[in-house]
Coordinates of N, CA and C in Angstrom, one line a residue:
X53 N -6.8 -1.1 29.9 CA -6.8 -2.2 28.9 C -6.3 -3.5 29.6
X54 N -6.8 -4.3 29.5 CA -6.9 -6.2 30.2 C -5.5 -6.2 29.5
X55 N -5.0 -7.3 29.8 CA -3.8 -7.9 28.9 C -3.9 -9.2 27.9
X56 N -4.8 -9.6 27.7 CA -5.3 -9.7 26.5 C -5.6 -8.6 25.2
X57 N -6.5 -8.0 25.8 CA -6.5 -6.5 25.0 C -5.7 -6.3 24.2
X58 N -4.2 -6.0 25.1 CA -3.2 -5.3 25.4 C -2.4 -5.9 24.5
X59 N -2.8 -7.2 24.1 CA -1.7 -8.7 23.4 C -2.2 -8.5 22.3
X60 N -4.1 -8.6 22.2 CA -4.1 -8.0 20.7 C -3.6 -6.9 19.8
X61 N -3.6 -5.8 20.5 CA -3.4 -4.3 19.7 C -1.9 -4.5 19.3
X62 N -1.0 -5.1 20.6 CA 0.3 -5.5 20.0 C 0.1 -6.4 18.9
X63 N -0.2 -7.4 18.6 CA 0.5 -8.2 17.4 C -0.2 -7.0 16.4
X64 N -1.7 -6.6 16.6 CA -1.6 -5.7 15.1 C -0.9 -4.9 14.8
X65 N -0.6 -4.0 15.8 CA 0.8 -3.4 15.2 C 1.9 -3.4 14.6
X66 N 2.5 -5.1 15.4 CA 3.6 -5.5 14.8 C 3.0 -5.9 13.2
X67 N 1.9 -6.1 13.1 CA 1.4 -6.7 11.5 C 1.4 -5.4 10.8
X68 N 1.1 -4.1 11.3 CA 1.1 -2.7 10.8 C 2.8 -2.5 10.2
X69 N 3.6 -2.8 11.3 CA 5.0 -2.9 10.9 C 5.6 -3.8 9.9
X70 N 5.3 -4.6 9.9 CA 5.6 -5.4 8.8 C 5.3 -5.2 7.5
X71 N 4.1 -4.7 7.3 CA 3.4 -3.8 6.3 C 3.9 -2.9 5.6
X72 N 4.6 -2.1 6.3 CA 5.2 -0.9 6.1 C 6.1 -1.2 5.3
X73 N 6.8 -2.1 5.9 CA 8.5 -2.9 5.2 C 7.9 -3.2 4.1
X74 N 7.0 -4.1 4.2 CA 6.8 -5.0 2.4 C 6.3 -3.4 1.5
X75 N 5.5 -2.4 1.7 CA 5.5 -1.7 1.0 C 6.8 -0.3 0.5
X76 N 6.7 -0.3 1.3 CA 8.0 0.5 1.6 C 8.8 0.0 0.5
X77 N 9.4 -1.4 0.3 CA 10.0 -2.0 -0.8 C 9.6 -1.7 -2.1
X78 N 8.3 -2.2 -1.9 CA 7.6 -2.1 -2.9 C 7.8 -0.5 -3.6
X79 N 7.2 0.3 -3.0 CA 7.9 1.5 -3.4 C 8.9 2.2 -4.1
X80 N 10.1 1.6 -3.5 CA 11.3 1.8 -4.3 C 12.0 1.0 -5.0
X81 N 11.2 -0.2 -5.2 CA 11.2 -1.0 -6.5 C 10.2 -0.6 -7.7
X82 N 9.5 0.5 -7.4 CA 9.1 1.0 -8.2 C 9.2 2.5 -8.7
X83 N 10.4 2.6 -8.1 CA 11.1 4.2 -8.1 C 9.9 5.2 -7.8
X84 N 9.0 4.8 -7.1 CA 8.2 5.7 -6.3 C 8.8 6.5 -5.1
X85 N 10.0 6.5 -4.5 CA 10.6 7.1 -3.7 C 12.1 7.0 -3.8
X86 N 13.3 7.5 -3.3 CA 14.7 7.3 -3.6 C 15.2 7.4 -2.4
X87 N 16.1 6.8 -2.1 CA 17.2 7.2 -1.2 C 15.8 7.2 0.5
X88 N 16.1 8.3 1.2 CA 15.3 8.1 2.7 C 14.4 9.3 2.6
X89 N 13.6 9.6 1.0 CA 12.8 10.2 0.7 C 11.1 9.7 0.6
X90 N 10.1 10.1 1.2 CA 8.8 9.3 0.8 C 8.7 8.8 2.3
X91 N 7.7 8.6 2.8 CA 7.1 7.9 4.0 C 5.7 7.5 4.2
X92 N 5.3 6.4 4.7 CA 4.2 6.0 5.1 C 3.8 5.6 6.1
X93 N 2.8 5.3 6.6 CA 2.1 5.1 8.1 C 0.8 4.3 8.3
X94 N 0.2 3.7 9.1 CA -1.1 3.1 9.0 C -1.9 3.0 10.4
X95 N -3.2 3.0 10.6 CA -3.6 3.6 12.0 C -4.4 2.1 12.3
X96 N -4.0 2.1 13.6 CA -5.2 0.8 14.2 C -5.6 1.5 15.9
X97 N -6.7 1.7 15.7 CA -7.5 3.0 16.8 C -6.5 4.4 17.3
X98 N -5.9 4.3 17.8 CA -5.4 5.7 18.9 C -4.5 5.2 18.3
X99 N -3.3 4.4 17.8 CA -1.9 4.5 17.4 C -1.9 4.1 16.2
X100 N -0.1 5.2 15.9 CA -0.4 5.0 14.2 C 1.3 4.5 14.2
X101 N 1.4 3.4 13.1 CA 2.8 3.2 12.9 C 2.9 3.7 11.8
X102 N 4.7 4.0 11.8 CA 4.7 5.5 10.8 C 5.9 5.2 10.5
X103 N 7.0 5.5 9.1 CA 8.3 4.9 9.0 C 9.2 5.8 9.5
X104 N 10.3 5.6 9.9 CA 11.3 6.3 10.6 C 12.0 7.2 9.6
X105 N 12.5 8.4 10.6 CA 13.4 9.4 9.9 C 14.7 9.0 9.3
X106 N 15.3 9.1 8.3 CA 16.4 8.8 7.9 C 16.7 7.3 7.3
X107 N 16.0 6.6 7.1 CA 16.3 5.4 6.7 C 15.4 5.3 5.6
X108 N 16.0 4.5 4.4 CA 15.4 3.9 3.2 C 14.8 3.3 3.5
X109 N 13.3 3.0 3.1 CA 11.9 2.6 2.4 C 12.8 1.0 2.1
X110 N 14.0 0.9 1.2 CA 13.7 -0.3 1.2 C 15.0 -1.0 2.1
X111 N 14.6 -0.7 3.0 CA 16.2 -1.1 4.3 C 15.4 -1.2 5.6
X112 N 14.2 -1.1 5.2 CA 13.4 -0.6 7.0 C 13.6 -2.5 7.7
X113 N 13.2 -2.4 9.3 CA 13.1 -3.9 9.2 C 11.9 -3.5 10.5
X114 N 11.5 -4.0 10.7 CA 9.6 -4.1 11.5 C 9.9 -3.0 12.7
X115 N 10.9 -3.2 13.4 CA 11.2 -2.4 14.8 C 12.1 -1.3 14.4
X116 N 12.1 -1.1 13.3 CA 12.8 0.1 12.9 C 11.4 1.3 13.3
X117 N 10.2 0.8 12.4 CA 9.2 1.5 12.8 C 8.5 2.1 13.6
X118 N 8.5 3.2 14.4 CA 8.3 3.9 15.6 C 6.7 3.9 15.8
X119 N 6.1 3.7 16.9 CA 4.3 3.5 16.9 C 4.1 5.1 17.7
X120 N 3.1 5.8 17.3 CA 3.1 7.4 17.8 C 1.7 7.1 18.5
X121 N 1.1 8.1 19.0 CA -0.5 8.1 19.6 C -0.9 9.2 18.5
X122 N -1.9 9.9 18.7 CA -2.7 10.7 17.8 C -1.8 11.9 17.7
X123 N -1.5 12.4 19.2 CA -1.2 13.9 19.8 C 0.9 13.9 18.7
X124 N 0.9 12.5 18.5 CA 2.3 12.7 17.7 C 3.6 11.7 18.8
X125 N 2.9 11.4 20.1 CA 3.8 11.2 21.3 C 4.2 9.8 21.1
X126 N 5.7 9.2 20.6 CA 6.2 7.9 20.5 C 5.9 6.9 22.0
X127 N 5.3 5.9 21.5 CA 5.0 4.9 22.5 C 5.5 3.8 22.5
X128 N 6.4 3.6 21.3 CA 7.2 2.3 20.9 C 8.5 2.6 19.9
X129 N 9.1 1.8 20.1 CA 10.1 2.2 19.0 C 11.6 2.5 19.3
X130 N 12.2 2.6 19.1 CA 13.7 3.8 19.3 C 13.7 4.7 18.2
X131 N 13.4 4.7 17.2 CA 13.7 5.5 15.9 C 12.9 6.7 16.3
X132 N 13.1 7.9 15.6 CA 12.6 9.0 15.1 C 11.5 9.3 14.3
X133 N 10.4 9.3 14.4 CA 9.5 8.9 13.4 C 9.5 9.9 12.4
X134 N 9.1 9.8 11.4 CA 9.2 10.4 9.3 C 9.0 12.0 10.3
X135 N 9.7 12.8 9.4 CA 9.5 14.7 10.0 C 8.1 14.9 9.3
X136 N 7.5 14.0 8.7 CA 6.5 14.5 8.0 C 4.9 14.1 8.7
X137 N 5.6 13.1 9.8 CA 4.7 12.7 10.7 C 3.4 13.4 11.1
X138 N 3.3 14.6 11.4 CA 2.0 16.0 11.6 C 1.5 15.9 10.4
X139 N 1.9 16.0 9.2 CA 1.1 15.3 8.5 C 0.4 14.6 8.1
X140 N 0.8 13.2 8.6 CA 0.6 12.0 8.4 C -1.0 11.9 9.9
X141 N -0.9 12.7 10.9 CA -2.0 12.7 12.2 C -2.4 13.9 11.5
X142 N -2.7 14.8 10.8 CA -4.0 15.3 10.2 C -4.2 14.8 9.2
X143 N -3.9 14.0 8.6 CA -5.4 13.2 7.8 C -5.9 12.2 8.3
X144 N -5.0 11.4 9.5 CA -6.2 10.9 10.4 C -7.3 11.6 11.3
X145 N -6.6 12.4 11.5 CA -7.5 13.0 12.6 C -8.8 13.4 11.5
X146 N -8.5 14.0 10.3 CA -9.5 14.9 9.6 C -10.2 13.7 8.4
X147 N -9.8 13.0 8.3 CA -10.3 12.0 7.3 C -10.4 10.5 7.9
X148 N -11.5 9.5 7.2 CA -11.3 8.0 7.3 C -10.4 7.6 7.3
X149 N -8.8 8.3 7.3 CA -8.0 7.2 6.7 C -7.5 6.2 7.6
X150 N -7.4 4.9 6.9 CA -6.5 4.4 7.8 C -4.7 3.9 7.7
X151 N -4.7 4.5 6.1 CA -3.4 4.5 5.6 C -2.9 5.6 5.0
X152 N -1.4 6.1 5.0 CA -1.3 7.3 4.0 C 0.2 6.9 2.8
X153 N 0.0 7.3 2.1 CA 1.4 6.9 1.5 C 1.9 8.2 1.0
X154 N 2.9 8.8 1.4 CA 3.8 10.1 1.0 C 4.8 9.7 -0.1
X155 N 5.1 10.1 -1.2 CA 6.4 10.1 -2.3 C 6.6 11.3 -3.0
X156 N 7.8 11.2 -3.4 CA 8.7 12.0 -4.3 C 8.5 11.3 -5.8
X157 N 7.8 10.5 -6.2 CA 7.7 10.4 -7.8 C 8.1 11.0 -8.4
X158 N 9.0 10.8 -9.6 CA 9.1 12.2 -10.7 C 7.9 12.8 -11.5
X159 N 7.1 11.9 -12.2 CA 6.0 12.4 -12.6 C 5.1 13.5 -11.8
X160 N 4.9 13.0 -10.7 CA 3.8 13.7 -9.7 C 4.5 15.1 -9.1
X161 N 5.6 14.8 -8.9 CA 6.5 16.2 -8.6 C 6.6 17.0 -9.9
X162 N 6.5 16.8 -11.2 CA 6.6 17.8 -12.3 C 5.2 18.5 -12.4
X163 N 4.6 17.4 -12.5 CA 3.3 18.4 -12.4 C 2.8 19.4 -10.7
X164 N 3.3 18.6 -9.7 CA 2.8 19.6 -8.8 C 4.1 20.9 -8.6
X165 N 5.2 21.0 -9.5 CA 6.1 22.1 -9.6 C 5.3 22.7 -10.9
X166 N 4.5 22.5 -11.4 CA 4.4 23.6 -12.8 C 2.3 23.9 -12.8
X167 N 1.9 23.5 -12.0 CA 0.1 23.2 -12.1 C -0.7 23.6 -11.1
X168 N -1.5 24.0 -10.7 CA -2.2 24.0 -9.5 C -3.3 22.9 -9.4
X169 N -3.3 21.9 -10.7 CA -4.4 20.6 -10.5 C -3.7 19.9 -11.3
X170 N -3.9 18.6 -11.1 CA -4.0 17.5 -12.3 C -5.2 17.4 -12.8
X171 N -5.4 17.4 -14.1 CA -7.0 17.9 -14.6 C -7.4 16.2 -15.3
X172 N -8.5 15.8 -15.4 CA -9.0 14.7 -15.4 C -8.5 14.0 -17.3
X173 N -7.4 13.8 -17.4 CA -6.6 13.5 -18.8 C -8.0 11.9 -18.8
X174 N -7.8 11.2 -18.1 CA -8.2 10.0 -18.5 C -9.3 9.6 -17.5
X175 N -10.4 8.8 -17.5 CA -11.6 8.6 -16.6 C -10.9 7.8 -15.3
X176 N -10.0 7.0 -15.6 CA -9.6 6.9 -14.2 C -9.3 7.9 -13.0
X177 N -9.2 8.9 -13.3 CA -9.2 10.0 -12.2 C -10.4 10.1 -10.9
X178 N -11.6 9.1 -11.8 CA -12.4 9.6 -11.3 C -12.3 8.8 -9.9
X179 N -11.2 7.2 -10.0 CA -11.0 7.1 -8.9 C -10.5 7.6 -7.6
X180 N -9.7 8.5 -8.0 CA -8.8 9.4 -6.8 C -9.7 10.6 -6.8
X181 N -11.4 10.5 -6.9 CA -12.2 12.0 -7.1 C -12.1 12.9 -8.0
X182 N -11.1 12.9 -9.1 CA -11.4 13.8 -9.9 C -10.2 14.5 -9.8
X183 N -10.4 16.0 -10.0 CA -9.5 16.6 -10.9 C -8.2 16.3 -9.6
X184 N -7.3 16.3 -9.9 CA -6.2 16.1 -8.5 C -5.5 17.9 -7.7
X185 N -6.0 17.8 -6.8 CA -5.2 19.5 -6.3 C -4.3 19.4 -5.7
X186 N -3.3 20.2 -6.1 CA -1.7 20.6 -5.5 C -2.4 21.8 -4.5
X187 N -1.6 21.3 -3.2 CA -1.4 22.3 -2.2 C -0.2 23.4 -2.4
X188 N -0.8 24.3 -1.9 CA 0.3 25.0 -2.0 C 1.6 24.9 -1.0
X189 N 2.6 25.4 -1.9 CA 4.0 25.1 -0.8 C 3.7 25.6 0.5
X190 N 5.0 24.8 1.4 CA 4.8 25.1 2.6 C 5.9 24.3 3.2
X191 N 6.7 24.5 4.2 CA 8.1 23.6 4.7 C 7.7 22.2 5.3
X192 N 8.4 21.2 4.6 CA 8.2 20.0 4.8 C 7.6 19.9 6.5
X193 N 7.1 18.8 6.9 CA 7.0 18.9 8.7 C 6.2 20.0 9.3
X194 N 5.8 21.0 8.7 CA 5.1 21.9 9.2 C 3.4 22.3 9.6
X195 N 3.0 22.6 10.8 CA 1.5 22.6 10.5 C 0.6 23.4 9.7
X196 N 1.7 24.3 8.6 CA 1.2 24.8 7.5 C 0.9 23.8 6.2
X197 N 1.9 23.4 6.2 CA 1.7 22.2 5.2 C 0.7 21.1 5.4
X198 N 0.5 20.6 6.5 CA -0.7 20.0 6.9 C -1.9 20.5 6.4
X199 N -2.3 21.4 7.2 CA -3.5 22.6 6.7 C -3.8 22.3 5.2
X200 N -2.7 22.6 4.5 CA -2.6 22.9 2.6 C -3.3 21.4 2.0
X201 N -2.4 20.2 2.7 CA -3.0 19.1 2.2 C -4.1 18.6 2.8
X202 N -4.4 19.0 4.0 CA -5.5 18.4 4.1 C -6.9 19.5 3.5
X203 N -6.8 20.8 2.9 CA -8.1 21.6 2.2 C -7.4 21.0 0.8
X204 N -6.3 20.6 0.4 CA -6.6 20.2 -1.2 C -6.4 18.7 -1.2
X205 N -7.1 17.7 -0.3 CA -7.3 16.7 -0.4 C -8.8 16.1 -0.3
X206 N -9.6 17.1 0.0 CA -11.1 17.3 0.8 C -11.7 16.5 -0.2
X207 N -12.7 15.8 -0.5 CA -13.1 15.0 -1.7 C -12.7 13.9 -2.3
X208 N -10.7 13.9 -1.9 CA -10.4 12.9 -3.3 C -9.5 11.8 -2.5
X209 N -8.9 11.0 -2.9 CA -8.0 10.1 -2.4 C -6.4 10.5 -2.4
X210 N -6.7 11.7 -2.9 CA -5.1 11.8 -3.5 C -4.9 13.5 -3.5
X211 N -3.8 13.8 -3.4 CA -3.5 15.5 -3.2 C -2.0 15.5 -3.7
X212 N -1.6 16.3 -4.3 CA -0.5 16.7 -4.7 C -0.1 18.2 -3.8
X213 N 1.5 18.2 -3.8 CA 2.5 19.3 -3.1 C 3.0 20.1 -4.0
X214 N 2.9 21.1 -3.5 CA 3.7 21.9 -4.4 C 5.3 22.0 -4.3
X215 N 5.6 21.8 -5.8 CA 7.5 21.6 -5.4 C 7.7 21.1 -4.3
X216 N 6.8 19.3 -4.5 CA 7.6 18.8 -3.2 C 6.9 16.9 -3.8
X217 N 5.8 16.9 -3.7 CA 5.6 15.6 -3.8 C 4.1 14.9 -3.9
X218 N 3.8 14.2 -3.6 CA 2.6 13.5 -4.0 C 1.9 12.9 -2.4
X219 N 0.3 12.7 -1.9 CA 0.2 12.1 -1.1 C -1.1 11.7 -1.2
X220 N -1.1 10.1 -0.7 CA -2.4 9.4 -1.1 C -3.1 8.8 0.3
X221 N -4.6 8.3 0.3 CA -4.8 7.9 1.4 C -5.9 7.0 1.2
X222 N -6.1 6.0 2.0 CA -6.7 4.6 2.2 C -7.4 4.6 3.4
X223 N -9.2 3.9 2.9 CA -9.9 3.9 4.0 C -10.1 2.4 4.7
X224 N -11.8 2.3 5.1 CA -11.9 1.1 5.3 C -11.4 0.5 6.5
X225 N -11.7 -0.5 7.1 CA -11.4 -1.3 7.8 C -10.2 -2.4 8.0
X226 N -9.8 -2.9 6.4 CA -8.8 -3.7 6.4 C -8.8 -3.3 4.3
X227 N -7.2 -3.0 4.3 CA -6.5 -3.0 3.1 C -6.0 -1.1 2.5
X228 N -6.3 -0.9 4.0 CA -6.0 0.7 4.2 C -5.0 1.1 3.1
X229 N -3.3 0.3 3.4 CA -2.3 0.6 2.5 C -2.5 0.0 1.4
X230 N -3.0 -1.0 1.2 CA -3.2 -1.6 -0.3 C -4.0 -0.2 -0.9
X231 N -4.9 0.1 -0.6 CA -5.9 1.3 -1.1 C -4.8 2.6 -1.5
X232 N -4.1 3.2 -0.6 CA -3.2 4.0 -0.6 C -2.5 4.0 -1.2
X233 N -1.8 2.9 -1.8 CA -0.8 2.3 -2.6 C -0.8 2.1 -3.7
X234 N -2.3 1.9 -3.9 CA -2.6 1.7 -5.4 C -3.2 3.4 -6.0
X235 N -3.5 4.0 -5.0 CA -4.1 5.6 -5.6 C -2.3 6.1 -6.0
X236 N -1.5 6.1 -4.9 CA 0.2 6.7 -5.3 C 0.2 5.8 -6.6
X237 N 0.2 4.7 -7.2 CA 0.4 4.4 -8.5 C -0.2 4.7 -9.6
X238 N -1.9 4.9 -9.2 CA -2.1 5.5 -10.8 C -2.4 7.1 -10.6
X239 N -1.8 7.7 -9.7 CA -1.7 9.1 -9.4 C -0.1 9.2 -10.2
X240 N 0.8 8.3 -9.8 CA 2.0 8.5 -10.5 C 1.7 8.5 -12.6
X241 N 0.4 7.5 -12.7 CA 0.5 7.2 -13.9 C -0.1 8.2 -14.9
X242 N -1.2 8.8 -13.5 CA -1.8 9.8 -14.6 C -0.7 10.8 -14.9
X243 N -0.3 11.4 -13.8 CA 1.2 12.3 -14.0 C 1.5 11.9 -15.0
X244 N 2.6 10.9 -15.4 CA 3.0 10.2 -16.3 C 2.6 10.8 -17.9
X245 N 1.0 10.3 -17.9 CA 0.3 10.4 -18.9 C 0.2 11.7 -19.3
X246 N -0.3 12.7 -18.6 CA -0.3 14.2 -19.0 C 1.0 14.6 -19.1
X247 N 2.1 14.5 -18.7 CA 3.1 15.3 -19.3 C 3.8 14.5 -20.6
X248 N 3.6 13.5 -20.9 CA 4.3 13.0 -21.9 C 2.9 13.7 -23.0
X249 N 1.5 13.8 -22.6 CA 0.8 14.3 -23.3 C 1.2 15.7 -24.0
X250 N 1.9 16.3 -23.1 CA 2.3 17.5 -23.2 C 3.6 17.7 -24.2
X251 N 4.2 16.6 -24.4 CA 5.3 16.6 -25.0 C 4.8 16.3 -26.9
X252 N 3.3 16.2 -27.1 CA 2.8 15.7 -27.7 C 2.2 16.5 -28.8
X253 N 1.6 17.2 -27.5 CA 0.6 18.8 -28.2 C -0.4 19.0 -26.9
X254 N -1.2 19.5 -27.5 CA -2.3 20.1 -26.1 C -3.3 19.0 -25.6
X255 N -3.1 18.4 -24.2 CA -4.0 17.0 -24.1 C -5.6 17.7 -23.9
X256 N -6.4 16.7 -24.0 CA -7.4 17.1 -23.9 C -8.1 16.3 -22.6
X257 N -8.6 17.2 -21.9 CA -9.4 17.2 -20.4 C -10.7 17.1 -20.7
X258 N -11.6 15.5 -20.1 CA -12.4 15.3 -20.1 C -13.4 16.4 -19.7
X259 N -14.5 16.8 -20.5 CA -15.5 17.5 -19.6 C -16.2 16.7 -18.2
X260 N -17.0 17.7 -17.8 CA -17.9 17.1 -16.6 C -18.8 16.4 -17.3
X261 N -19.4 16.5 -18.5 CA -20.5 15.4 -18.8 C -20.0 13.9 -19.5
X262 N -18.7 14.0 -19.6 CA -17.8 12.8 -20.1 C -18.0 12.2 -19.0
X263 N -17.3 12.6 -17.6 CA -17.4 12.3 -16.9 C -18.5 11.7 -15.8
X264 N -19.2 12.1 -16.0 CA -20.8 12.1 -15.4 C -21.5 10.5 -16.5
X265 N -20.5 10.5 -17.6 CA -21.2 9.5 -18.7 C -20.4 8.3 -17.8
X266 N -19.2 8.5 -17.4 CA -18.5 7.4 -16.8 C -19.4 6.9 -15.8
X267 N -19.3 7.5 -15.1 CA -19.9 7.1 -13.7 C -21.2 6.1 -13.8
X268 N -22.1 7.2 -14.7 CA -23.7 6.3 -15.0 C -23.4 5.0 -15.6
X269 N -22.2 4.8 -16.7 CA -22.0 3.4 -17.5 C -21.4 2.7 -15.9
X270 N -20.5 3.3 -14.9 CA -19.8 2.2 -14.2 C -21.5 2.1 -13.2
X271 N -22.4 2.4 -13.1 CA -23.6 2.0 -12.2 C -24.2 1.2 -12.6
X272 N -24.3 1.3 -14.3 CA -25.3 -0.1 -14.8 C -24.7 -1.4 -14.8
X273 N -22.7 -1.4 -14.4 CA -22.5 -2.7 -14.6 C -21.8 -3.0 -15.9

């Protein structure tokens, strides 16, 4: 790589890092993560910047941020990168993504502790592909857990953990984490919506031809 090259890939990363901070905040200004729980990351070709182990989401500062290669191997940084990081390099490796956003929400953690899906309560689901699937458990950091999220994420933007947490992902070229960020929010909302539905009486789950009616109305415009 020229050193020009070499000068671009740097500043985008540093702009990956910076990213991370403003969302990261964002985050825990929206009680989407607590304390040095929840992590995110974002890929620009072979390296991914990814938030560090042990530090609050909303405390990060740009160089806190550790930059990994594909294989997981730190190339920048001093920090420790998120233990959830193997995670975070198989759904690049296995998906478009180019952003991921991991959280501990309460909503999204109740239902992936009591559900094997989020079932399609409201037609917005159809953004995150539909019905939402919890992976099954598996120890945080692990390449079992990997595995789990990346077969119950196949199709949709979004996957839920079992007894553990929520995780979303962002494609495209440019607005990766914006994409990601906004699926963790109305993934937290549908959560939200079905269990307070539940506090209610029995919610009712769109059929597939409700659904199919959605779609054809959002084609004509």
């Amino acid at each position: 790589m020229d050193e020009q090259a070499d000068e671009q890939v740097s500043e985008q990363v540093d702009a990956l890092r910076r990213e991370l901070c403003e969302y990261g905040r964002r985050a825990a200004a929206l009680g989407l993560v607590i304390g040095t729980s929840g992590n995110l990351s974002a890929r620009d070709g072979d390296l991914v910047v990814v938030t560090p182990s042990g530090v609050a989401l909303d405390r990060l500062s740009p160089e806190d941020c550790p930059v990994v290669d594909l294989d997981g191997r730190v190339v920048r940084g001093e920090r420790k990168p998120s233990s959830e990081t193997p995670m975070h390099l198989a759904l690049y490796r296995e998906t478009g993504a180019r952003a991921v956003v991991h959280t501990h929400s309460v909503f999204a953690t109740v239902v992936a502790s009591t559900m094997t899906e989020l079932p399609p309560i409201h037609y917005n689901a159809l953004l995150l592909g539909g019905a939402v699937r919890v992976a099954p458990y598996a120890t945080y950091g692990t390449p079992e857990l990997a595995r789990n999220v990346i077969a119950a994420i196949e199709g949709r933007q979004a996957a839920l953990m079992a007894n553990h947490g929520a995780v979303t992902i962002g494609g495209g070229d440019e607005g990766g984490m914006e994409q990601a960020f906004e699926a963790t929010r109305l993934l937290e909302w549908l959560c939200e919506v079905y269990v307070r539905a539940l506090g209610v009486g029995r919610p009712t789950v769109l059929t597939e031809d409700q659904l199919t009616a959605v779609i054809e109305r959002a084609l004509q415009g």
